[in-house]
Structures are given as structure tokens and as C-alpha cells.
Amino acid sequence: MKAFASLLDRLTLTPQRNGKIRLMVDYVASVPDPERGYGIAAITRDLSIASVKPAMLRALMAERMDEVLLGYSYDYVGDLAETISLVWPERGDGEHQPTLTEVVETLQRATRLDGPRLVEGWLDHLDASGRYALLKLVTGELRIGVTARLAKQALAQFGGKDVTEIEEIWHGLAPPYTELFAWLEGRTDKPVSAARGPFRPVMLSQALDEEADLPKIQPADYAAEWKWDGIRVQATSDQGVRRLYSRTGDDISGAFPDILELLDYEGSIDGELLVAREDQGSIAIAPFGDLQQRLNRKVISPKLIKSHPAFIRAYDLLQDGEEDLRALPFADRRKRLEAFVARLASPRIDISPLVPFDDPDHLAALRANPPTDARIHEVAEGLMLKRWDSAYVPGRPKGPWFKWKRDPFVVDAVLMYAQRGHGRRSSFYSDYTFGVWTGPEAAPELVPVGKAYFGFTDEELRELDRYIRNNTVDRFGPVRSVRAEPDHGLVLEIAFEGLNRSVRHRSGIAMRFPRVSRLRWDKPPSEADRLENLERMLPRDASPKKVRKASA
Amino acid sequence: MRPAELLCPTPSGLYCPPGDFYIDPVRPVARALITHGHADHARSGHDAVMATPETLRIMATRYGEDFTRRRQEAMLGEWSEINGVTVSFHPAGHVLGSAQIAVEKDGFRIVVSGDYKRREDPTCEPFQPVPCDVFVTEATFALPVFRHPDDRAEIAKLIRSTEQFPERTHLVGAYALGKAQRVIALLREQGYDRTIFIHGALQRLCDLYKAEGIDLGDLQPATLERGGKADFAGTIVVGPPSAFADRWARRFADPVSCFASGWMQIRQRARQRGVELPLIISDHCDWDELTATIEEIGPGEVWVTHGREEALVRWCELQNIRARPLHLVGYEEEPE
Ligand SMILES: [Zn+2]
């Protein structure tokens, strides 16, 4: 348990991706089977041993400690599991600490009633960090800021493999993954996935370099289709086993029972998961915010399924019955997909239409002004360009597939607050809250509309940091409030991917993926945008054409 | 004698009316007895100062030789008289030169422990329990959640991290007096023999510790004069915590920010400060040590000062020990 507990402690506080990967690689390199496999399963959330309710923990603690002192402690720490991990009276001699394996395997065999008694015994013998890890595991509250994908990347690095190889077999494996580690350490062959409905590693596109790549995009060589603003999924049905995977191989079936019902076929579709709004019987895509309502939920109510129905817009067919189509050229797979979707005749699985074009200029015009029918202008993020002869290969190969996103939205906003960054940037003010003007023209007021970090050179970051330090009007902890008046302040050009309505923000809007694209030292703050300009960009039925500016 | 006749809290600090002196006063006074050199306990501008020789040297180093008009050295364990009151200094185990001060008259004794700890510390004399009628204790970490782990394991974490991330600089935030030197001495004890780089604010205090015979190994200033960022890759740099939010920290390659403090026991504290590697190393007692010390000394009454008084007072009540909070002002809420 010690190694696992200290891994958790470090992972939660390590901001960088590479740092996290290295910590996990070192963990699996230094911890034996089956302990390391259970550790990884806890991180990828493939371990389900939640067996104790917080109220039971409180009761266990109350037997051991004065209530008033426990109250002071909990008030100070603010987290029950952490409080208990710190105040629990140690009984053991520190030598008989349970391993993670012992904890997991015992709980898997035990009844739910046994849970609290078992946990009580282990708490006596663990140190504070071990108790914390145990309590987070058994209450099912382990949140450490590491995605399952990142853990798989660490495994790939440990074994010198490609992460897609691990994703492909992951769903046929179960903790503690001893056969996986045997392969990663070169002791055996790759485990064969015997599970039905396996995940097939996804093919991804490169961003189009307009200068170098665009001239190559001729209709004889490339197909074009819209890139929809949902989430990429793989919908598989295999002899009664139905699965919906995210593009990183996470099984998200649980959140979409309505989609699973639709998978009445033998095969595997690659497509975009979208949420619809009722529109005279046909499918009309709702803004991304509607889809977010359905993601990351443990329980999906019938009401939500009805108000936010999900559907799939198919891009590709990877498996058709017994036949693996991935080696075929895209042109052939596309024909098979068209026939497959037509056979299904499902109102909630449709096909992403191809976009006919004459030459690169024509394509550029389509991208800049998508058609207004079927609200493509609102819900397409851009274009996907696929070589007709491309096989479906995992990863992000250079050449066969390009994505060509539409220019981002751009507004001019005023810097309001700055916060110190993390890790390498912890001494810089590198996170910025910015606002736009609202209220009467004569007495305008700034309302915050988003927060972004700066993605520029160190030189610019230093310049901005100096400005913030010299223009601070107030400080609270790591945050500085910066002078922001019509005649004195700094204008930031903000690029973002889209806007949603939000009741959580005072401005009533939420930005998707905002980033600071330029520092407008030259621009007086009074000339920054007003909230009304942003409101006009909000998606709505029969909305006026979007205000778009060319990106810098 | 009523305890308050011998020692009572005043806005300037704890005052002894019959002896006419203060202990760790927060404002300039005629005669001050100082427990240790931390800035909130040892201030400049008193007419006369009595303290251990080490504490007097620390004050001279921090404030200049003219920090007081009259210095009086107090040797540990020796008794002396001030206006008919007997005073003596006893090791507190907190930082170099730190002492508890015992004040006695007519057979009644109050011990003011200042800041203290019970852990072994290679940079100072260990705490000595002194029997007394009233024990005045600090309460910096007086909550049952504070149970500091073995400091050697914390230092081992730091050394291990420098091996795991050899291309990054490990910036260790540590209070300039005591903590910084203890961290360095602990690193040396565990066989870390590479050069350790220090922030300029630590230089004179580290020199003073060395002059007192404490082995800190090879220390070099963390300046960029001789090269670039890469020179500090994989090294340990120690500086005051305040410096890390500063431009100073930018000279280092992709730093791992570490902080050596008892507060690092609480994950949220570490998170708020952007600390990547918390090192739970404290120069104060944790909860178990505070309560064990009170049990060991067995005073008739406990006075609790600066920190989380309410929890320790509650614990004393549960043990049927008389206790009250002193509510002294002027001591930092978070002296680490
Ligand atoms: Zn102190």
C-alpha cells in the first residue's frame, strides 16, 4: 500500500503530464505483480471496491475520539476521508501494513456488511498516507486528475509499445493485468483479446497546413465531410455485447443506454455522438452544451434521455459482421457504410454526408460559409479531408486525413484578474480572467466572460507579468486584481471555439476553449467588445449569421 | 501567590510585574527576555535583552549589532535573579539557541516554553522538560490532524525525487532561520553530499550555523553568474518560501516546488500554494507531542498561546487539567 499511497500523493500535486507519466512508469517498474496491476486499475477506475459509506466512517471515528476535537479537525481540513486518515489512532507496529492486493482481494470476496469491519482493521495498521488512499478507494472517491488514457500511456512507455496497442486489448483484460505486464516486460506475446465487442484504436487526423497541404486537396484524391461538434465514438455490437467507446477507449456505454438500444447490428461504427432537439421529426443537432448535460453522469434519468436524445452520425465502418474492413481503402469502406446505415434504417443513426467540391478554392469557400440548411453553419466545427485510398490505421498518421477547422471566434476583452500559474509558471501571473463591457455607454462596466492562460513566448509572458505587477489594485491569495478602466487597462484578443448559454456565469455565457491569441497593447480598453456582441454569437434557433472575424 | 501576579498577558507581551521584565515582547520595552531568534519573538529596539548567546548572535545578525543597548547572556540551566525573581533558560529544541524560560518566586514556577518541539534535530539542543506549576505552551499545530511523520522519510522523498526528475531543479522553500539549516543538515545526514544552492537571504544565517559548528556541507549561492539555467538542473536549491512567488524563482529549469513545513500535512494547503512536493518537516510540536509534553510535565495549570488554542484547551479539560487561552497578539498566525 505504501508505494501506491505515495504515488497518489505525488500524482495529485504534479501538474505536468510528463511528470505524471514518469511517476506511473516508475511505479510499475518498481512494484511487483499483482500489486501494480491493482494500483493501475484504481487509477483507470477499473477497480470497483467501494464498500463503505461516509456515514459509517464517521461512526467508526466517533468511537475513537472526542466529538468536539473531531469537529475542530474536520472544519479545518474540510475533507472527511483526509481528516480521518490524519486523526485515526495508530495501533499497529507499522510492520504488518496490508498491501493493496490484500485489500482489493479481501473486499472482492467479502460481503457488504463486512466492509466497515475490514476497513477498521486496516486503518489500525496503515500510516496516514496509506489510510488516505484506503479511504478514498473504499468510498469510491478517488480523484487524482489522471485520465485512464494517461495511465495507459505510462504503461505504453514502460513497455516501449504504442498506446493504441494497449487500448485495443484493454477491454479484454481485467485487473491485476498480469498477462499485460508479462507482455510489456517482453516475457510473453501480446495477450489476445478474447472479449466480445473490443475497442479498435481510432484513426485521427492532422491539422491542415494551408500553405503546404491545401494544394494537394483535389477531389480525385480526397473526400471532404463536415467535422461535427460532438464527441467521437465507436459503437460496437458483437454477438449480443454492445459497447460505446470514447476515442481513447473508455467505455461510456453506461451514460448512453438509449444509444445501446440502437445498436441492433453486428459490426463497429466510427462516428460522432451528438444530442438532438426535436425538429419536426428529423434530427437537428443541439449545441454542444446539450451534449455536456449527458456526459460524466452516473445515473441517466428517463427524463434526460427524452429531453436530450443522443444519436450517432456515422463516419466510417470498421467491422461488418465477420469482416474487418480496416485495411480497405476509405472509398470502399464508405460504400459499405452507406449500405450498412441504409439497412439499419434507424432514425437515430445517420450518415455524415460527403461535401462535394471542385477544387481547393471551392472547399475554402465552403469552409468559410457553410450552408445554412440543416444548421450546418452552427454545428460544424470545420471540414475533414480523407484520402480515398486511405486504410484505417490507429493513431495520427501524417497525410491520409486532415482536419481543417473553421477560424475561431475572436473578441477583444479587458484583463481583469491574473493568477499565478502552476509548475514551471508558478512564479508568473499566467492565468487571466477577462471581461467585456456592459451597461450604459456612458457608464460602462466590465463583466467577466472567461478565463484563459497565455500560450506565448517567455518574452511576452515576462512583459505581461511586469504589467500585472505594476497595475495591481488588489490581491487575494494567488490572485491579483488589475486596473481595468475605459482609459487605463490592457486589451487581450481572445480566440475561442464557441459560446454556450450559462446560468452559472454572471455574464450569462460560457466560452469554449478560450485562449489569449494576442496582446493588444495598442488598443484602448474602451474599444474592447461589448457583451451584446458576444450574445449575438450564441447559438439559437433562427439565429442571425455568426459574427466571425479573421484570426490573427 | 496567584499565577497572574507572577506573569500576566499585556498588549506588549507576557509581563512579570515583580521582576519588571517581559518575555518575547512585541513592542520595544526596557527589559526583554527572549526565547529564540524568530522575528515574531525576537524584535529589535529593547533597552536590555537577555537571551542565550546563540539567540543574541542571531539577533545581531538579523538586526545589526545595535539591536539593543545592553545584552545579557543566559547560559542554559543557570539561574539568575532579576528584582527578586529567579529566571533560568532551558533548551526548547526549536531552533539554534532556542530556550524555554522558567520564572520563579516564592517557590512558585511558571515555564514559558516559547516555540518548541520534541523531535531530534541536528541543529539544536533537545527540549528538556522542566517541572512547573504553570506551563505556557504554544499551539501552532494544536489540532489532532497534525501528526508529523518521521522527517528522515520526508527527506528521503526529496532525494528520491531528484533522482526521478534529474533534469529539474528542486526548489525547497524553508524558513530562513532554523528550518533551512535543519533541512540541509538532514540531507547531509542521509548522505546527500552534492553542493546545495541557497538563496541570498539564507547566507548569513547559514554562516552563523556553520560558525556554531553545525556541518552543512558545501553551500553555494544560487546565482546565475557562472552559467545558465542548466547549471541548476537536478540540484537542490533552498530559499525562503516568499522567494518562490518572486521573479527569483524563474532562473531555474522547470522547477519542482517543494515546501518544508508542518502545514504541508494538509493536502489542500499544498495545493493552494502550488506545491508539487510537500515535505512535512516542522520545528513545532505536533498534536501527540504537545499532549505528551503536558502529560510528562504534569503542571497544575496550562496556558495556551499563539495557534489553535481551543483544541488544546479542550483536550486539557478532558484530562482534568486546568487550562486557559492567553490570547496574546503579535505572533504570526503561521510562523512557518
Ligand atoms: Zn519560532
PDB file of N, CA, C and O and ligand atoms in Angstrom, chain B residues 36-41 94-95 114-116 175 283-284 306 335, ligand 1:
ATOM      1  N   HIS B  36      13.747  32.818  21.579  1.00  0.00           N
ATOM      2  CA  HIS B  36      14.503  32.384  20.395  1.00  0.00           C
ATOM      3  C   HIS B  36      14.458  33.439  19.309  1.00  0.00           C
ATOM      4  O   HIS B  36      13.707  34.414  19.416  1.00  0.00           O
ATOM      5  N   GLY B  37      15.241  33.228  18.271  1.00  0.00           N
ATOM      6  CA  GLY B  37      15.537  34.286  17.313  1.00  0.00           C
ATOM      7  C   GLY B  37      14.524  34.546  16.223  1.00  0.00           C
ATOM      8  O   GLY B  37      14.739  35.408  15.378  1.00  0.00           O
ATOM      9  N   HIS B  38      13.406  33.795  16.151  1.00  0.00           N
ATOM     10  CA  HIS B  38      12.420  34.080  15.106  1.00  0.00           C
ATOM     11  C   HIS B  38      11.865  35.490  15.268  1.00  0.00           C
ATOM     12  O   HIS B  38      11.650  35.953  16.386  1.00  0.00           O
ATOM     13  N   ALA B  39      11.603  36.128  14.124  1.00  0.00           N
ATOM     14  CA  ALA B  39      11.309  37.563  14.121  1.00  0.00           C
ATOM     15  C   ALA B  39      10.111  37.946  14.976  1.00  0.00           C
ATOM     16  O   ALA B  39      10.069  39.040  15.535  1.00  0.00           O
ATOM     17  N   ASP B  40       9.110  37.053  15.084  1.00  0.00           N
ATOM     18  CA  ASP B  40       7.928  37.438  15.858  1.00  0.00           C
ATOM     19  C   ASP B  40       8.172  37.308  17.366  1.00  0.00           C
ATOM     20  O   ASP B  40       7.374  37.790  18.159  1.00  0.00           O
ATOM     21  N   HIS B  41       9.254  36.656  17.763  1.00  0.00           N
ATOM     22  CA  HIS B  41       9.575  36.546  19.187  1.00  0.00           C
ATOM     23  C   HIS B  41      10.716  37.493  19.563  1.00  0.00           C
ATOM     24  O   HIS B  41      10.747  38.027  20.658  1.00  0.00           O
ATOM     25  N   HIS B  94      13.758  23.956  19.400  1.00  0.00           N
ATOM     26  CA  HIS B  94      13.017  24.570  18.290  1.00  0.00           C
ATOM     27  C   HIS B  94      13.976  24.984  17.162  1.00  0.00           C
ATOM     28  O   HIS B  94      13.865  24.474  16.040  1.00  0.00           O
ATOM     29  N   VAL B  95      14.898  25.904  17.461  1.00  0.00           N
ATOM     30  CA  VAL B  95      15.962  26.268  16.510  1.00  0.00           C
ATOM     31  C   VAL B  95      17.226  26.509  17.324  1.00  0.00           C
ATOM     32  O   VAL B  95      17.184  26.491  18.561  1.00  0.00           O
ATOM     33  N   GLY B 114       7.998  29.106  24.891  1.00  0.00           N
ATOM     34  CA  GLY B 114       8.253  29.692  23.566  1.00  0.00           C
ATOM     35  C   GLY B 114       7.749  28.741  22.499  1.00  0.00           C
ATOM     36  O   GLY B 114       6.717  28.108  22.667  1.00  0.00           O
ATOM     37  N   ASP B 115       8.487  28.638  21.393  1.00  0.00           N
ATOM     38  CA  ASP B 115       8.176  27.593  20.415  1.00  0.00           C
ATOM     39  C   ASP B 115       9.061  26.404  20.756  1.00  0.00           C
ATOM     40  O   ASP B 115      10.215  26.581  21.135  1.00  0.00           O
ATOM     41  N   TYR B 116       8.523  25.204  20.628  1.00  0.00           N
ATOM     42  CA  TYR B 116       9.361  24.035  20.963  1.00  0.00           C
ATOM     43  C   TYR B 116       8.947  22.822  20.162  1.00  0.00           C
ATOM     44  O   TYR B 116       7.870  22.768  19.575  1.00  0.00           O
ATOM     45  N   TYR B 175      11.843  28.162   6.002  1.00  0.00           N
ATOM     46  CA  TYR B 175      12.014  29.379   6.786  1.00  0.00           C
ATOM     47  C   TYR B 175      13.506  29.622   7.011  1.00  0.00           C
ATOM     48  O   TYR B 175      14.266  28.694   7.265  1.00  0.00           O
ATOM     49  N   ASP B 283       9.253  22.583  12.878  1.00  0.00           N
ATOM     50  CA  ASP B 283      10.045  22.928  14.049  1.00  0.00           C
ATOM     51  C   ASP B 283       9.159  23.143  15.276  1.00  0.00           C
ATOM     52  O   ASP B 283       9.611  23.670  16.278  1.00  0.00           O
ATOM     53  N   HIS B 284       7.909  22.760  15.142  1.00  0.00           N
ATOM     54  CA  HIS B 284       6.980  22.842  16.273  1.00  0.00           C
ATOM     55  C   HIS B 284       6.518  21.432  16.627  1.00  0.00           C
ATOM     56  O   HIS B 284       6.612  20.519  15.822  1.00  0.00           O
ATOM     57  N   HIS B 306      -0.575  31.471  21.070  1.00  0.00           N
ATOM     58  CA  HIS B 306      -0.499  31.504  19.601  1.00  0.00           C
ATOM     59  C   HIS B 306      -0.684  30.181  18.862  1.00  0.00           C
ATOM     60  O   HIS B 306       0.158  29.342  18.833  1.00  0.00           O
ATOM     61  N   PRO B 335       3.669  30.780  11.652  1.00  0.00           N
ATOM     62  CA  PRO B 335       5.081  31.129  11.741  1.00  0.00           C
ATOM     63  C   PRO B 335       5.998  30.267  10.881  1.00  0.00           C
ATOM     64  O   PRO B 335       7.181  30.483  10.886  1.00  0.00           O
TER      65      PRO B 335
HETATM   66 ZN    ZN C   1       9.730  30.118  16.356  1.00  0.00          ZN
END
